[in-house]
Amino acid sequence: MSEEQAFAEVIDKDQRIEPRDWMPDGYRKTMIRQIAQHAHSEIIGMQPEGAWITRAPSLRRKAILLAKVQDEAGHGLYLYSAAETLGADRGDLTRRLIEGRQKYSSIFNYPTLTFADVGVIGWLVDGAAICNQVPLCRSSYGPYARAMIRICKEESFHQRQGYELLMTMMRGTEAQREMVRDAVDRWWWPSLMMFGPPDADSPNTAQSMAWKIKRHTNDELRQRFVDMTVPQAEALGVTLPDPDLRWNAEREHYDFGAIDWSELKRVISGDGPMNAERIARRRQADEDGAWVREAAAAHAAKRTEVRA
Ligand code: ACO
């Protein structure tokens, strides 16, 4: 059996491709692209909420938020490790991010204006992330699929903490309820954009579905997210900012209004409200950490010398 046939058979039988297996160059490239973008999103995603750690309203909220932001760092690290199994170099991936040659999720280019944003990010952004990532636990590349299992468990805790925070605020004062409504209004549409462009405009979906890297299209997952979220909004007592949102008994799904795709394009191309700040911060953190990396490398070299 040729290498190509062996690869096709693994995909066909729903088994996993492992790092030492032969794979088409395009598959390797796509996997590195998606895993790197995902890793970058986790790391950049620490910033919007991290900004609230010093201003959390209680010790309990601060401890929860700290744990959550640390989880995101852990997710980034698993994912960079998964990318390294494909031959990528983590330092190189970070450079590509900082130089704008690799993407990260559009959602992290919006500001967090009040503490309600922390709750709404947990509920909507992490909720969308779970919808997108649970099927990735069955992605065809073994190290990515396995990393995703742990990540999804932690994301599920993140989503619940966000929802619980919002429930608490909704039981609070009118000013707190107003903060929640305002945050939901600002984050709803960007959360729908997280799933990527509509299927008709998604250049990578067909090939990624054929290789079983992606298990559902962007629009399928977006619809699943809307269907899951509308009853949660009702239970919370907030109105989602879409007058066209209504149950369609024939389709057995919620219909929703038109998404402003020009906004997603703008944000992805670097012109969102916080893109410059997010990248500047990441660059600074990378520069600040350079001495640690140099010291670790010098230490490792010394130990190798001693052993030799
Ligand atoms: N933000 C930034 N870029 C995006 C987004 C988005 N929300 N959606 C799509 N894009 C980019 C794609 O990366 C692609 O660009 P590229 O070809 O230069 O890499 C382009 O827009 C076209 O999109 P698609 O053809 O639909 O791309 P793809 O098949 O990769 O699907 C998706 C995009 C759904 C995001 C997919 O890559 C994926 O599932 N990734 C893993 C999950 C992930 O990265 N989540 C990060 C946010 S969640 C979190 O960190 C909490």
mmCIF file with all atom_site columns, C-alpha atoms in Angstrom, residues 132-238:
data_model
loop_
_atom_site.group_PDB
_atom_site.id
_atom_site.type_symbol
_atom_site.label_atom_id
_atom_site.label_alt_id
_atom_site.label_comp_id
_atom_site.label_asym_id
_atom_site.label_entity_id
_atom_site.label_seq_id
_atom_site.pdbx_PDB_ins_code
_atom_site.Cartn_x
_atom_site.Cartn_y
_atom_site.Cartn_z
_atom_site.occupancy
_atom_site.B_iso_or_equiv
_atom_site.pdbx_formal_charge
_atom_site.auth_seq_id
_atom_site.auth_comp_id
_atom_site.auth_asym_id
_atom_site.auth_atom_id
_atom_site.pdbx_PDB_model_num
ATOM 1   C CA . ASN A 1 132 ? -16.483 24.911 17.881 1.00 0.00 ? 132 ASN A CA 1
ATOM 2   C CA . GLN A 1 133 ? -14.021 22.776 19.830 1.00 0.00 ? 133 GLN A CA 1
ATOM 3   C CA . VAL A 1 134 ? -16.031 19.764 21.070 1.00 0.00 ? 134 VAL A CA 1
ATOM 4   C CA . PRO A 1 135 ? -16.184 18.360 17.508 1.00 0.00 ? 135 PRO A CA 1
ATOM 5   C CA . LEU A 1 136 ? -12.421 19.004 17.224 1.00 0.00 ? 136 LEU A CA 1
ATOM 6   C CA . CYS A 1 137 ? -11.916 16.282 19.884 1.00 0.00 ? 137 CYS A CA 1
ATOM 7   C CA . ARG A 1 138 ? -12.608 13.987 16.894 1.00 0.00 ? 138 ARG A CA 1
ATOM 8   C CA . SER A 1 139 ? -10.280 15.875 14.572 1.00 0.00 ? 139 SER A CA 1
ATOM 9   C CA . SER A 1 140 ? -8.102  13.535 12.492 1.00 0.00 ? 140 SER A CA 1
ATOM 10  C CA . TYR A 1 141 ? -4.742  14.718 13.869 1.00 0.00 ? 141 TYR A CA 1
ATOM 11  C CA . GLY A 1 142 ? -4.101  12.773 17.101 1.00 0.00 ? 142 GLY A CA 1
ATOM 12  C CA . PRO A 1 143 ? -2.152  15.306 19.219 1.00 0.00 ? 143 PRO A CA 1
ATOM 13  C CA . TYR A 1 144 ? -4.638  18.090 18.375 1.00 0.00 ? 144 TYR A CA 1
ATOM 14  C CA . ALA A 1 145 ? -7.702  15.944 19.090 1.00 0.00 ? 145 ALA A CA 1
ATOM 15  C CA . ARG A 1 146 ? -6.263  14.790 22.429 1.00 0.00 ? 146 ARG A CA 1
ATOM 16  C CA . ALA A 1 147 ? -5.282  18.314 23.502 1.00 0.00 ? 147 ALA A CA 1
ATOM 17  C CA . MET A 1 148 ? -8.820  19.383 22.703 1.00 0.00 ? 148 MET A CA 1
ATOM 18  C CA . ILE A 1 149 ? -10.370 16.938 25.184 1.00 0.00 ? 149 ILE A CA 1
ATOM 19  C CA . ARG A 1 150 ? -8.709  18.586 28.159 1.00 0.00 ? 150 ARG A CA 1
ATOM 20  C CA . ILE A 1 151 ? -9.193  22.065 26.770 1.00 0.00 ? 151 ILE A CA 1
ATOM 21  C CA . CYS A 1 152 ? -12.941 21.482 26.350 1.00 0.00 ? 152 CYS A CA 1
ATOM 22  C CA . LYS A 1 153 ? -13.306 20.316 29.951 1.00 0.00 ? 153 LYS A CA 1
ATOM 23  C CA . GLU A 1 154 ? -11.685 23.526 31.151 1.00 0.00 ? 154 GLU A CA 1
ATOM 24  C CA . GLU A 1 155 ? -13.674 25.677 28.710 1.00 0.00 ? 155 GLU A CA 1
ATOM 25  C CA . SER A 1 156 ? -16.820 24.167 30.122 1.00 0.00 ? 156 SER A CA 1
ATOM 26  C CA . PHE A 1 157 ? -15.834 25.368 33.609 1.00 0.00 ? 157 PHE A CA 1
ATOM 27  C CA . HIS A 1 158 ? -15.095 28.795 32.114 1.00 0.00 ? 158 HIS A CA 1
ATOM 28  C CA . GLN A 1 159 ? -18.512 28.967 30.524 1.00 0.00 ? 159 GLN A CA 1
ATOM 29  C CA . ARG A 1 160 ? -20.271 28.069 33.760 1.00 0.00 ? 160 ARG A CA 1
ATOM 30  C CA . GLN A 1 161 ? -18.320 30.590 35.805 1.00 0.00 ? 161 GLN A CA 1
ATOM 31  C CA . GLY A 1 162 ? -19.310 33.289 33.305 1.00 0.00 ? 162 GLY A CA 1
ATOM 32  C CA . TYR A 1 163 ? -22.968 32.336 33.421 1.00 0.00 ? 163 TYR A CA 1
ATOM 33  C CA . GLU A 1 164 ? -22.958 32.155 37.232 1.00 0.00 ? 164 GLU A CA 1
ATOM 34  C CA . LEU A 1 165 ? -21.359 35.606 37.411 1.00 0.00 ? 165 LEU A CA 1
ATOM 35  C CA . LEU A 1 166 ? -24.044 37.028 35.134 1.00 0.00 ? 166 LEU A CA 1
ATOM 36  C CA . MET A 1 167 ? -26.814 35.302 37.140 1.00 0.00 ? 167 MET A CA 1
ATOM 37  C CA . THR A 1 168 ? -25.442 36.967 40.263 1.00 0.00 ? 168 THR A CA 1
ATOM 38  C CA . MET A 1 169 ? -25.316 40.382 38.590 1.00 0.00 ? 169 MET A CA 1
ATOM 39  C CA . MET A 1 170 ? -28.865 39.975 37.249 1.00 0.00 ? 170 MET A CA 1
ATOM 40  C CA . ARG A 1 171 ? -30.048 39.379 40.838 1.00 0.00 ? 171 ARG A CA 1
ATOM 41  C CA . GLY A 1 172 ? -28.222 42.548 41.930 1.00 0.00 ? 172 GLY A CA 1
ATOM 42  C CA . THR A 1 173 ? -28.985 46.243 41.434 1.00 0.00 ? 173 THR A CA 1
ATOM 43  C CA . GLU A 1 174 ? -30.511 47.880 38.360 1.00 0.00 ? 174 GLU A CA 1
ATOM 44  C CA . ALA A 1 175 ? -27.070 49.325 37.556 1.00 0.00 ? 175 ALA A CA 1
ATOM 45  C CA . GLN A 1 176 ? -25.597 45.807 37.544 1.00 0.00 ? 176 GLN A CA 1
ATOM 46  C CA . ARG A 1 177 ? -28.363 44.521 35.278 1.00 0.00 ? 177 ARG A CA 1
ATOM 47  C CA . GLU A 1 178 ? -27.702 47.418 32.936 1.00 0.00 ? 178 GLU A CA 1
ATOM 48  C CA . MET A 1 179 ? -23.998 46.492 32.818 1.00 0.00 ? 179 MET A CA 1
ATOM 49  C CA . VAL A 1 180 ? -24.935 42.937 31.810 1.00 0.00 ? 180 VAL A CA 1
ATOM 50  C CA . ARG A 1 181 ? -27.327 44.110 29.078 1.00 0.00 ? 181 ARG A CA 1
ATOM 51  C CA . ASP A 1 182 ? -24.736 46.496 27.696 1.00 0.00 ? 182 ASP A CA 1
ATOM 52  C CA . ALA A 1 183 ? -22.047 43.794 27.636 1.00 0.00 ? 183 ALA A CA 1
ATOM 53  C CA . VAL A 1 184 ? -24.393 41.291 25.936 1.00 0.00 ? 184 VAL A CA 1
ATOM 54  C CA . ASP A 1 185 ? -25.261 43.914 23.301 1.00 0.00 ? 185 ASP A CA 1
ATOM 55  C CA . ARG A 1 186 ? -21.575 44.480 22.545 1.00 0.00 ? 186 ARG A CA 1
ATOM 56  C CA . TRP A 1 187 ? -20.441 40.830 22.479 1.00 0.00 ? 187 TRP A CA 1
ATOM 57  C CA . TRP A 1 188 ? -23.338 39.043 20.758 1.00 0.00 ? 188 TRP A CA 1
ATOM 58  C CA . TRP A 1 189 ? -22.489 39.774 17.113 1.00 0.00 ? 189 TRP A CA 1
ATOM 59  C CA . PRO A 1 190 ? -18.711 39.401 17.500 1.00 0.00 ? 190 PRO A CA 1
ATOM 60  C CA . SER A 1 191 ? -19.384 35.985 19.141 1.00 0.00 ? 191 SER A CA 1
ATOM 61  C CA . LEU A 1 192 ? -21.315 34.860 16.062 1.00 0.00 ? 192 LEU A CA 1
ATOM 62  C CA . MET A 1 193 ? -18.386 36.027 13.901 1.00 0.00 ? 193 MET A CA 1
ATOM 63  C CA . MET A 1 194 ? -15.972 33.795 15.832 1.00 0.00 ? 194 MET A CA 1
ATOM 64  C CA . PHE A 1 195 ? -17.184 30.811 13.812 1.00 0.00 ? 195 PHE A CA 1
ATOM 65  C CA . GLY A 1 196 ? -15.623 32.317 10.704 1.00 0.00 ? 196 GLY A CA 1
ATOM 66  C CA . PRO A 1 197 ? -16.995 33.504 7.370  1.00 0.00 ? 197 PRO A CA 1
ATOM 67  C CA . PRO A 1 198 ? -20.197 32.000 5.936  1.00 0.00 ? 198 PRO A CA 1
ATOM 68  C CA . ASP A 1 199 ? -19.680 28.617 4.250  1.00 0.00 ? 199 ASP A CA 1
ATOM 69  C CA . ALA A 1 200 ? -19.942 30.100 0.780  1.00 0.00 ? 200 ALA A CA 1
ATOM 70  C CA . ASP A 1 201 ? -17.014 32.380 1.637  1.00 0.00 ? 201 ASP A CA 1
ATOM 71  C CA . SER A 1 202 ? -14.852 29.935 3.578  1.00 0.00 ? 202 SER A CA 1
ATOM 72  C CA . PRO A 1 203 ? -11.922 28.870 1.389  1.00 0.00 ? 203 PRO A CA 1
ATOM 73  C CA . ASN A 1 204 ? -10.606 26.181 3.761  1.00 0.00 ? 204 ASN A CA 1
ATOM 74  C CA . THR A 1 205 ? -13.751 24.340 4.860  1.00 0.00 ? 205 THR A CA 1
ATOM 75  C CA . ALA A 1 206 ? -14.198 21.843 1.991  1.00 0.00 ? 206 ALA A CA 1
ATOM 76  C CA . GLN A 1 207 ? -10.647 20.468 2.186  1.00 0.00 ? 207 GLN A CA 1
ATOM 77  C CA . SER A 1 208 ? -10.567 20.516 5.988  1.00 0.00 ? 208 SER A CA 1
ATOM 78  C CA . MET A 1 209 ? -13.863 18.571 6.092  1.00 0.00 ? 209 MET A CA 1
ATOM 79  C CA . ALA A 1 210 ? -12.538 16.034 3.571  1.00 0.00 ? 210 ALA A CA 1
ATOM 80  C CA . TRP A 1 211 ? -9.474  15.500 5.765  1.00 0.00 ? 211 TRP A CA 1
ATOM 81  C CA . LYS A 1 212 ? -11.747 15.365 8.859  1.00 0.00 ? 212 LYS A CA 1
ATOM 82  C CA . ILE A 1 213 ? -9.785  18.184 10.458 1.00 0.00 ? 213 ILE A CA 1
ATOM 83  C CA . LYS A 1 214 ? -13.086 20.067 10.729 1.00 0.00 ? 214 LYS A CA 1
ATOM 84  C CA . ARG A 1 215 ? -16.202 18.003 11.455 1.00 0.00 ? 215 ARG A CA 1
ATOM 85  C CA . HIS A 1 216 ? -18.804 20.699 10.789 1.00 0.00 ? 216 HIS A CA 1
ATOM 86  C CA . THR A 1 217 ? -18.944 23.813 8.666  1.00 0.00 ? 217 THR A CA 1
ATOM 87  C CA . ASN A 1 218 ? -18.744 27.333 10.117 1.00 0.00 ? 218 ASN A CA 1
ATOM 88  C CA . ASP A 1 219 ? -22.475 27.947 9.523  1.00 0.00 ? 219 ASP A CA 1
ATOM 89  C CA . GLU A 1 220 ? -23.524 24.641 11.094 1.00 0.00 ? 220 GLU A CA 1
ATOM 90  C CA . LEU A 1 221 ? -21.630 25.445 14.281 1.00 0.00 ? 221 LEU A CA 1
ATOM 91  C CA . ARG A 1 222 ? -22.900 29.034 14.340 1.00 0.00 ? 222 ARG A CA 1
ATOM 92  C CA . GLN A 1 223 ? -26.481 27.739 14.159 1.00 0.00 ? 223 GLN A CA 1
ATOM 93  C CA . ARG A 1 224 ? -25.799 25.225 16.935 1.00 0.00 ? 224 ARG A CA 1
ATOM 94  C CA . PHE A 1 225 ? -24.469 28.065 19.099 1.00 0.00 ? 225 PHE A CA 1
ATOM 95  C CA . VAL A 1 226 ? -27.531 30.251 18.500 1.00 0.00 ? 226 VAL A CA 1
ATOM 96  C CA . ASP A 1 227 ? -29.887 27.355 19.280 1.00 0.00 ? 227 ASP A CA 1
ATOM 97  C CA . MET A 1 228 ? -28.021 26.601 22.492 1.00 0.00 ? 228 MET A CA 1
ATOM 98  C CA . THR A 1 229 ? -27.747 30.226 23.635 1.00 0.00 ? 229 THR A CA 1
ATOM 99  C CA . VAL A 1 230 ? -31.262 31.616 23.129 1.00 0.00 ? 230 VAL A CA 1
ATOM 100 C CA . PRO A 1 231 ? -32.831 29.555 25.983 1.00 0.00 ? 231 PRO A CA 1
ATOM 101 C CA . GLN A 1 232 ? -29.867 30.476 28.215 1.00 0.00 ? 232 GLN A CA 1
ATOM 102 C CA . ALA A 1 233 ? -30.503 34.181 27.502 1.00 0.00 ? 233 ALA A CA 1
ATOM 103 C CA . GLU A 1 234 ? -34.168 33.687 28.427 1.00 0.00 ? 234 GLU A CA 1
ATOM 104 C CA . ALA A 1 235 ? -33.219 31.997 31.708 1.00 0.00 ? 235 ALA A CA 1
ATOM 105 C CA . LEU A 1 236 ? -30.851 34.862 32.438 1.00 0.00 ? 236 LEU A CA 1
ATOM 106 C CA . GLY A 1 237 ? -33.487 37.474 31.615 1.00 0.00 ? 237 GLY A CA 1
ATOM 107 C CA . VAL A 1 238 ? -31.576 39.311 28.886 1.00 0.00 ? 238 VAL A CA 1
#
